[in-house]
Short mmCIF file of C-alpha atoms and ligand atoms in Angstrom, two decimals:
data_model
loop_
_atom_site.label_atom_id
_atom_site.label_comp_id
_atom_site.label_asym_id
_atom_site.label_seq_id
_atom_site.Cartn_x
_atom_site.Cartn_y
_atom_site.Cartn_z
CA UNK R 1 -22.76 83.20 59.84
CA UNK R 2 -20.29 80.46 58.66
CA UNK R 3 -18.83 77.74 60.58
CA UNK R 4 -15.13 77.51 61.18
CA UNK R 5 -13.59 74.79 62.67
CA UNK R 6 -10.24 77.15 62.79
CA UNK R 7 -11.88 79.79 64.77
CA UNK R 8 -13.09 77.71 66.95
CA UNK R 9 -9.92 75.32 67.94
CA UNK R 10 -7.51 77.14 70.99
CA UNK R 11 -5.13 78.68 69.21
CA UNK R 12 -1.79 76.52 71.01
CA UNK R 13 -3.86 73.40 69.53
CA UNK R 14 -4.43 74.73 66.32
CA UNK R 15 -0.32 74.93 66.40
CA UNK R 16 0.58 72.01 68.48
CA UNK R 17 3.26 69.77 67.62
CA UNK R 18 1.67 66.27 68.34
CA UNK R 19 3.60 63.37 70.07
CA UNK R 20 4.96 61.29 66.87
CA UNK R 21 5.45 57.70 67.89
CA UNK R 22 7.14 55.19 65.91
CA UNK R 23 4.20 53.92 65.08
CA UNK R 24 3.13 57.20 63.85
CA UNK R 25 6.05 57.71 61.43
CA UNK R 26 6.70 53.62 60.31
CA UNK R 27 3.63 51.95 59.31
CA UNK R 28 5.17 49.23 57.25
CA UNK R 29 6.19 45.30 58.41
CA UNK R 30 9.10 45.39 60.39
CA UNK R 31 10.78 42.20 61.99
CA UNK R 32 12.73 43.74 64.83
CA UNK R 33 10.75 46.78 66.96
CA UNK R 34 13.46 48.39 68.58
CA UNK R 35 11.92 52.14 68.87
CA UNK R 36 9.86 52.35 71.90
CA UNK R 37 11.79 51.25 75.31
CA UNK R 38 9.30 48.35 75.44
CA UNK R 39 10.62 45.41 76.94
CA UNK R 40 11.77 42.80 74.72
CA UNK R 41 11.95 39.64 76.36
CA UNK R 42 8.25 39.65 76.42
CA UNK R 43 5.75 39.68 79.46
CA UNK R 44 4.74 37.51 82.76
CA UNK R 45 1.61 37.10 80.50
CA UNK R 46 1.74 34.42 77.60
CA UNK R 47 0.34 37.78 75.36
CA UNK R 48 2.35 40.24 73.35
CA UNK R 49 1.44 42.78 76.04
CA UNK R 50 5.06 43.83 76.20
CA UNK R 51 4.06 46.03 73.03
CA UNK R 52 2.38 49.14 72.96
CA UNK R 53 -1.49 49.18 71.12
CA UNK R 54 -2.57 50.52 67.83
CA UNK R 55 -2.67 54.20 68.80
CA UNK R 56 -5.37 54.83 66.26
CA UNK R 57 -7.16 51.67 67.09
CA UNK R 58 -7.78 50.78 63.19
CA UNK R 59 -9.35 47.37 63.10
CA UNK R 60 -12.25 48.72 66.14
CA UNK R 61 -12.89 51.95 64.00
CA UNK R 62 -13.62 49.84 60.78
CA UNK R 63 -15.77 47.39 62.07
CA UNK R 64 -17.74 50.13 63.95
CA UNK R 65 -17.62 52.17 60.35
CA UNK R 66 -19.41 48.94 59.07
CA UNK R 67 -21.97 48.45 62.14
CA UNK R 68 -22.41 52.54 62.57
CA UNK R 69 -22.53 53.94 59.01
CA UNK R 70 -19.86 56.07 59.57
CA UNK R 71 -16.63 56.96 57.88
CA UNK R 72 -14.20 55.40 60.00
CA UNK R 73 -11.85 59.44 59.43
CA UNK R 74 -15.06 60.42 61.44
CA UNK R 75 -14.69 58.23 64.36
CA UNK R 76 -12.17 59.12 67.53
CA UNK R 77 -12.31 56.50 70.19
CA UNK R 78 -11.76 57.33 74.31
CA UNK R 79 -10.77 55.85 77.01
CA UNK R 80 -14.71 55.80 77.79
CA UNK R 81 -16.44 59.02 76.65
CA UNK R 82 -15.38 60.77 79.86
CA UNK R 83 -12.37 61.05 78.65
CA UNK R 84 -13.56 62.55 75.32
CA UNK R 85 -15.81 65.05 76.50
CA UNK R 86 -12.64 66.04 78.87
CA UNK R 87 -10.30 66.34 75.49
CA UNK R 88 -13.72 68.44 73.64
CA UNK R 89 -13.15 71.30 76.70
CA UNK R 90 -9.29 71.06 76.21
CA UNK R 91 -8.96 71.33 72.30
CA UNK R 92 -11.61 73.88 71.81
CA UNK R 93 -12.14 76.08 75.24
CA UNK R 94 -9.46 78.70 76.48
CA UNK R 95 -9.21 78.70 80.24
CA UNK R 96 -10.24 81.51 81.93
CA UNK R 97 -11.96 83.12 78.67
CA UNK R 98 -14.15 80.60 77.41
CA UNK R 99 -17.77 79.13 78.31
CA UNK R 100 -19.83 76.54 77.11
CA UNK R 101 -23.75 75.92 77.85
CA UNK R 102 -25.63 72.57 80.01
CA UNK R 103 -29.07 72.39 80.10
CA UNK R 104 -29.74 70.72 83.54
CA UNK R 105 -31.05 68.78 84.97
CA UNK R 106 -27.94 66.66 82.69
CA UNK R 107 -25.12 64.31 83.47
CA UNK R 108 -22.77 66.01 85.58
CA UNK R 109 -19.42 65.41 83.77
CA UNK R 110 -19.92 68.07 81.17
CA UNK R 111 -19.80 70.81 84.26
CA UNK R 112 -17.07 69.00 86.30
CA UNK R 113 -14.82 68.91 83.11
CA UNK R 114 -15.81 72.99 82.35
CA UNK R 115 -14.70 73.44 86.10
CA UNK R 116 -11.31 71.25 86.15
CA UNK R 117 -10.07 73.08 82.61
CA UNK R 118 -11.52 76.57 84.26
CA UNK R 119 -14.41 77.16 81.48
CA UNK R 120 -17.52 79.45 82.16
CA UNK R 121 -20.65 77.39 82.74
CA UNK R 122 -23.77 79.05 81.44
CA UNK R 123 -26.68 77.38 82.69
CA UNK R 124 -30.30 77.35 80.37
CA UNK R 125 -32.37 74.64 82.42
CA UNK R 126 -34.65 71.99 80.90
CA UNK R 127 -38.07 73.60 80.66
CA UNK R 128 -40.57 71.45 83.27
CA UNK R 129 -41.53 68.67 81.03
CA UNK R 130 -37.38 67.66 80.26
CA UNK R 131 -37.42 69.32 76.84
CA UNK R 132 -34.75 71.71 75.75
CA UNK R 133 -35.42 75.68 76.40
CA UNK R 134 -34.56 77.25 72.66
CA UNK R 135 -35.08 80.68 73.66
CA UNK R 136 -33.01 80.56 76.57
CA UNK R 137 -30.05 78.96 75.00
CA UNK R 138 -30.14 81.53 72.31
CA UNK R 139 -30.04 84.03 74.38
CA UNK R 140 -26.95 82.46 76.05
CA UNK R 141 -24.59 82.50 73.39
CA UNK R 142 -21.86 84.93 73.22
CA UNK R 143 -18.61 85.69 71.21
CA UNK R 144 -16.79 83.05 73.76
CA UNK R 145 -19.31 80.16 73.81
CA UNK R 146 -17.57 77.29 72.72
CA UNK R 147 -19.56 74.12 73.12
CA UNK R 148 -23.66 73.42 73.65
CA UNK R 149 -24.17 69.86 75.39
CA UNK R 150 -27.19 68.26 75.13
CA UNK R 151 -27.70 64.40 76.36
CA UNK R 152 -30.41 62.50 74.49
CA UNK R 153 -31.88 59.96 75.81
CA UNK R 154 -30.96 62.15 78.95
CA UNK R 155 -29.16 61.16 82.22
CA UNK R 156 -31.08 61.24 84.67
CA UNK R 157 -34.65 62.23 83.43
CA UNK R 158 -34.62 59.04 80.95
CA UNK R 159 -36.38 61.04 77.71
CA UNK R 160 -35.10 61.32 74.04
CA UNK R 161 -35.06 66.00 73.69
CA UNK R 162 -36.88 66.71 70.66
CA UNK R 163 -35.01 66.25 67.04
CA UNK R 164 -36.22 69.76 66.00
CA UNK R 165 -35.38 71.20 68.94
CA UNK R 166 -31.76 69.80 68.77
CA UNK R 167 -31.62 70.92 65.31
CA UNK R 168 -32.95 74.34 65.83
CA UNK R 169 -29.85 74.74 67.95
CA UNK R 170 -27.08 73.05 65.28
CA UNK R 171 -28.53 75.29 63.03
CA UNK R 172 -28.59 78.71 65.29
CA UNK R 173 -25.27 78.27 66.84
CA UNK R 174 -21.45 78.72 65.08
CA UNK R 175 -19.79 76.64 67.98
CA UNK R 176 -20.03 72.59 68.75
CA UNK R 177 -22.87 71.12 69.28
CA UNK R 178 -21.97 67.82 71.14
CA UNK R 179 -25.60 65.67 71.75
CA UNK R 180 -24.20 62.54 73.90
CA UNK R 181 -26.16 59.76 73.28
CA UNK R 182 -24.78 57.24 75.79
CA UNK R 183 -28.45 55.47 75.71
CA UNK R 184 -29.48 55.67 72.34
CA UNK R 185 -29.23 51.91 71.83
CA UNK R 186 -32.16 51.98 74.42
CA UNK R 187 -34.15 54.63 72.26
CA UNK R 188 -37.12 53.97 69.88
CA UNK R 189 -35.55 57.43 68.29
CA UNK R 190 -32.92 58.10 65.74
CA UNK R 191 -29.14 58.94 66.04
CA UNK R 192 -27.93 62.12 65.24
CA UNK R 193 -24.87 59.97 63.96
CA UNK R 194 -26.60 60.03 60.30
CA UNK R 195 -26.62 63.82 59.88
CA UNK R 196 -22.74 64.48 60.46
CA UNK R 197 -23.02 65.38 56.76
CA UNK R 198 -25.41 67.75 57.46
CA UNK R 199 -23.78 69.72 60.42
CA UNK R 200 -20.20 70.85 60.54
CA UNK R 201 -20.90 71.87 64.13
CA UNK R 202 -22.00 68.55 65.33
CA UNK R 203 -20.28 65.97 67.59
CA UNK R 204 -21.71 62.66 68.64
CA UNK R 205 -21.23 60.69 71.25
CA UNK R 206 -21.88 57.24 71.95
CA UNK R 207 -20.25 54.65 74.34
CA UNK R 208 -19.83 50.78 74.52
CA UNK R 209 -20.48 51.25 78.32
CA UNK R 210 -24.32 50.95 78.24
CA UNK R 211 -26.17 49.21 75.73
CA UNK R 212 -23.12 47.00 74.81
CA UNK R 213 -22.11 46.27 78.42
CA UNK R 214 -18.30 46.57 78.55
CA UNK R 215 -18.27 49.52 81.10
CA UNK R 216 -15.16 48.00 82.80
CA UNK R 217 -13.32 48.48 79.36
CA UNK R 218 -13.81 51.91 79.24
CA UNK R 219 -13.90 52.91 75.55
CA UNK R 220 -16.11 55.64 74.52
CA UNK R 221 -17.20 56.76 70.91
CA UNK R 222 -16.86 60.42 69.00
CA UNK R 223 -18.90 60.64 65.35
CA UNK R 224 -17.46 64.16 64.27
CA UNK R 225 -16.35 65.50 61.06
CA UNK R 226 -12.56 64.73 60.15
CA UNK R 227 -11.45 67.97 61.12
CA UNK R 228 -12.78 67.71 64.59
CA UNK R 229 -11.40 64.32 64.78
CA UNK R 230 -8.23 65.55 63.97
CA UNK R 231 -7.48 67.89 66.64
CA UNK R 232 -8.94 65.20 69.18
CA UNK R 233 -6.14 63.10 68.03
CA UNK R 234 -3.11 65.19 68.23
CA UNK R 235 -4.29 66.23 71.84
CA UNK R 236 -5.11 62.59 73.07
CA UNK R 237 -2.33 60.63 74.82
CA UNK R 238 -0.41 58.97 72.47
CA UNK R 239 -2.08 54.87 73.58
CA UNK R 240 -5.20 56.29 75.16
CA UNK R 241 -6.99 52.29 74.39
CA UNK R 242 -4.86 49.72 75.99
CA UNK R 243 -4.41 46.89 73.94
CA UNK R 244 -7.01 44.50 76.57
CA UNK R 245 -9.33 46.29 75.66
CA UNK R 246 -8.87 46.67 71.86
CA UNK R 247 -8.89 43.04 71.53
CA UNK R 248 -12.03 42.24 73.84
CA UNK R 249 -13.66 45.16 72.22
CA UNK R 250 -13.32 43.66 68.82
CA UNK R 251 -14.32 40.32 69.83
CA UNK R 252 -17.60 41.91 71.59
CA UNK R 253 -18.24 43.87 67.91
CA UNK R 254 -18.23 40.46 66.31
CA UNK R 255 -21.49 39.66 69.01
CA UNK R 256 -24.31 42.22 68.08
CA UNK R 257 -26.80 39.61 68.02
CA UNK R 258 -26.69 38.76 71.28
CA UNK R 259 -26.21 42.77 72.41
CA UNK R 260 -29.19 43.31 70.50
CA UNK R 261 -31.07 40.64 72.23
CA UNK R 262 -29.72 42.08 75.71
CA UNK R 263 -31.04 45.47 75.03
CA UNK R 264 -34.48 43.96 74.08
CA UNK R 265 -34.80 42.63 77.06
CA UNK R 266 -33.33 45.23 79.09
CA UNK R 267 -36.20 47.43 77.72
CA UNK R 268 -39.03 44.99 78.22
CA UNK R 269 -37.70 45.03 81.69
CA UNK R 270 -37.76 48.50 81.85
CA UNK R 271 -41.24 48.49 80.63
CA UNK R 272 -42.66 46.12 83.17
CA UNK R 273 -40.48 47.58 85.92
CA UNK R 274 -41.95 50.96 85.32
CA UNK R 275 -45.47 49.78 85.49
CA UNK R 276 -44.73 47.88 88.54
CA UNK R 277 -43.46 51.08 90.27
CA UNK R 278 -46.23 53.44 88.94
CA UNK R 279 -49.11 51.30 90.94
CA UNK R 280 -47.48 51.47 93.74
CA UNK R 281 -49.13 53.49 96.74
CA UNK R 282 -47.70 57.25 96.69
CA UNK R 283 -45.59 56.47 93.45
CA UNK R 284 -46.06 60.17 91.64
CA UNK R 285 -44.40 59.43 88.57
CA UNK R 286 -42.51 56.91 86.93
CA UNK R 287 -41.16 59.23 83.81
CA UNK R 288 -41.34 58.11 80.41
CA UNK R 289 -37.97 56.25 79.64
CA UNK R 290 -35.72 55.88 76.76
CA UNK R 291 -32.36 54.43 78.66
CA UNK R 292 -31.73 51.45 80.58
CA UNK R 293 -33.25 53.90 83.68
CA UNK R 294 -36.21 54.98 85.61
CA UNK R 295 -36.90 57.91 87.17
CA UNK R 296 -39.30 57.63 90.03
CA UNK R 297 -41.08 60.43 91.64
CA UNK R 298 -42.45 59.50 95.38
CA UNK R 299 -42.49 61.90 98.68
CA UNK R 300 -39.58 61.43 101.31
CA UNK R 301 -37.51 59.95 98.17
CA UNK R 302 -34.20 60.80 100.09
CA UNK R 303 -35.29 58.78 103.01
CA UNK R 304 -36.90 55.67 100.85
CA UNK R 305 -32.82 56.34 98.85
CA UNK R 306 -31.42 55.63 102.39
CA UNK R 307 -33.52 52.92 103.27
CA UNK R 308 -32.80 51.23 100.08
CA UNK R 309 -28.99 51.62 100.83
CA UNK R 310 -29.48 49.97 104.27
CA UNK R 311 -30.52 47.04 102.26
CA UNK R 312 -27.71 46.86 100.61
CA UNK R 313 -29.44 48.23 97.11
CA UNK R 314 -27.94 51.38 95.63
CA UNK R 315 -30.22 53.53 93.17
CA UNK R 316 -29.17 57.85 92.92
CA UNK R 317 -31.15 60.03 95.28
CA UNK R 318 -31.72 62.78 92.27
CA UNK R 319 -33.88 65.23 94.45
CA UNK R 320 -31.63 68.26 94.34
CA UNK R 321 -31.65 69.02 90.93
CA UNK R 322 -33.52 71.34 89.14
CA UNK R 323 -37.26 69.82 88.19
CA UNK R 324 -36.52 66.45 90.08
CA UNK R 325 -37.30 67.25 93.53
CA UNK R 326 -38.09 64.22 95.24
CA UNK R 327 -36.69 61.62 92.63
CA UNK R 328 -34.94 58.60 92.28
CA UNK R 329 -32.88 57.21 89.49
CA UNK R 330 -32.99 53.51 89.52
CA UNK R 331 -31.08 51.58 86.91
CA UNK R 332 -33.17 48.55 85.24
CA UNK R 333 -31.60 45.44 87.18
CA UNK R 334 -31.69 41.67 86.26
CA UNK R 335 -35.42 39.72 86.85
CA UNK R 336 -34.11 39.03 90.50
CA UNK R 337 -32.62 42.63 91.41
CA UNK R 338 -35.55 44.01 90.01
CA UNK R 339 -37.86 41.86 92.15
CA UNK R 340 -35.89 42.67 94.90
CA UNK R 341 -35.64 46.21 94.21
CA UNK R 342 -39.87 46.46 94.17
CA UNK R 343 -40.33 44.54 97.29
CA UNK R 344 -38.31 46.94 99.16
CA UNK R 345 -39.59 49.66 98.13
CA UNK R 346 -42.83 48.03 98.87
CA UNK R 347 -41.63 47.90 102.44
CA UNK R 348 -40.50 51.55 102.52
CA UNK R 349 -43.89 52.40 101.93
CA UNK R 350 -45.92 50.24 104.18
CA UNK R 351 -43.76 51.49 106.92
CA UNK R 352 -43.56 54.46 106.04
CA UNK R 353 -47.35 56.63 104.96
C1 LIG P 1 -25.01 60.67 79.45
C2 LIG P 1 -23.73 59.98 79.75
N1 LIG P 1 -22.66 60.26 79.01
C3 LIG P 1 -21.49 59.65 79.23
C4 LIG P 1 -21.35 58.73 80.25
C5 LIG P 1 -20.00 58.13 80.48
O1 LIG P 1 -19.80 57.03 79.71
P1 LIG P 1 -18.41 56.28 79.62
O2 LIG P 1 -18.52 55.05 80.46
O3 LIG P 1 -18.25 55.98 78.16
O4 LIG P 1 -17.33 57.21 80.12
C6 LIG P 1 -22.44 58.40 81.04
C7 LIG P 1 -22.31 57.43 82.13
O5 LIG P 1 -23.14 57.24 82.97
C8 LIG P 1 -23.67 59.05 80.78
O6 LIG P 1 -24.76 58.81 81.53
#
């Protein structure tokens, strides 16, 4: 079986006409910028917001070439990765004809988007100890399976799936294999970023919203091969990065000394947090973590979730999902919320068993 991009692509894509700015078709200096409708007095703000952004966002794609290791043809940016694992279902699934396969429990977005652009969900379960099901996925896959998503580190069980596992899959299966690693920064494991070369099929993605603590800016990252890339672009809008957030995200690039240091703390944290929590009476399980997460297995978790909210502290009450039943999904907080966090559940539990 061979891998081809063009049989996998909806057909209307495949043809589409893309928006053509004038940015698009003029990339040369020009002293008067009459072409877009922009206002040209200028702005209420003392910036040169009155013009649109780089719709390729070139200067953020080479430095992250330079810090990632990646081609900077094989790097489409999003307006957080929501927004690109949105654009994956509409480039590459047919409504109404096409599924794609989640391996719960996951992050939810990959079924919301599959539901909003009217793709079939096919469903293969993590197996009890959070690793990928193989056998199950294989036996999945049919002529109209588009996409595979698998999250590693995952959201919300915290663990890094297993690299041959992952790779048994990108090797098995003609479609995209999209592994979101949102929390890899976090991880004592490898990217998949380096083995583009070796996959066609695969699709990274990574976003500044975690390790590198610009959430608010939304920009999310997609490592894919330059044909994937391709078709990304010419269905994105046409200035999907404002230009606020182009410029703060390049100044934040020029700082990965000090996001380095954050995440090393943010893990010994997590460390110490977790071995807090596990010695606590009727703690079951604090699972192994490689995010900026916990998650916590005690009895009555939904009612210790809503105690914690009456407090005014807001963790996820994870218990419905498949394997997780009475869970929590705390976030590693700073030294204080983190304090604060323990003694309350402290409370919960006195008062409670
Ligand atoms: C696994 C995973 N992927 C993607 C996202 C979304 O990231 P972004 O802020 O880049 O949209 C999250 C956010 O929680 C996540 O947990």
């Amino acid at each position: 079986m061979q891998f081809d991009i063009k049989k996998l692509v909806r057909p209307n894509i495949e043809q589409l006409k893309p928006y053509s700015s004038a940015k698009d078709e003029f990339t040369g200096e020009a002293h008067i910028l009459l072409d877009a409708n922009e206002n040209s007095l200028g702005s209420p703000l003392t910036k040169w917001y009155n013009r649109y952004p780089d719709p390729y966002q070139k200067e953020i794609k080479e430095k992250l070439s330079f810090i990632i290791k990646v081609p900077a043809s094989q790097i489409f940016l999003g307006n957080g990765s929501d927004e690109i694992i949105d654009l994956l279902f509409r480039t590459f699934c047919e409504p109404g004809k096409d599924n794609i396969i989640i391996c719960p429990p996951t992050y939810p977005m990959y079924e919301v988007n599959a539901n909003i652009n009217n793709i079939g969900i096919k469903t293969a379960n993590l197996l009890p100890d959070f690793q990928l099901n193989v056998a199950h996925i294989e036996q999945l896959v049919d002529e109209h399976t588009k996409i595979i998503w698998i999250c590693s580190p995952n959201n919300p069980t915290g663990n890094s799936l297993d690299r041959i596992d992952i790779e048994t899959v990108l090797n098995h299966f003609n479609g995209l294999v999209v592994v979101d690693e949102a929390y890899i920064n976090f991880s004592k494991h490898k990217s998949f970023v380096q083995s583009l070369e070796d996959y066609p099929n695969l699709v990274v993605l990574q976003t500044l919203s975690k390790a590198w603590g610009l959430a608010g800016l939304r920009v999310g990252m997609c490592f894919a091969s330059d044909a994937v890339v391709g078709y990304l672009n010419k269905v994105k809008a046409p200035y999907n990065i404002s230009m606020v957030s182009q410029e703060l995200v390049l100044k934040a690039l020029e700082e990965v000394g000090q996001v380095n240091d954050m995440i090393q703390h943010l893990v010994e944290m997590r460390i110490a947090l977790a071995e807090v929590i596990a010695s606590m009476p009727y703690v079951e399980k604090v699972y192994p973590s490689d995010t900026n997460f916990l998650l916590v297995k005690i009895p009555r978790a939904s009612e210790m979730y809503r105690f914690l909210r009456s407090k005014g502290i807001i963790v996820r009450d994870r218990s419905s999902l498949p394997h997780c039943e009475d869970t929590i999904r705390v976030t590693v907080g700073n030294e204080q919320e983190n304090t604060e966090l323990v003694d309350a559940m402290a409370e919960w539990i006195e008062k409670t068993f």
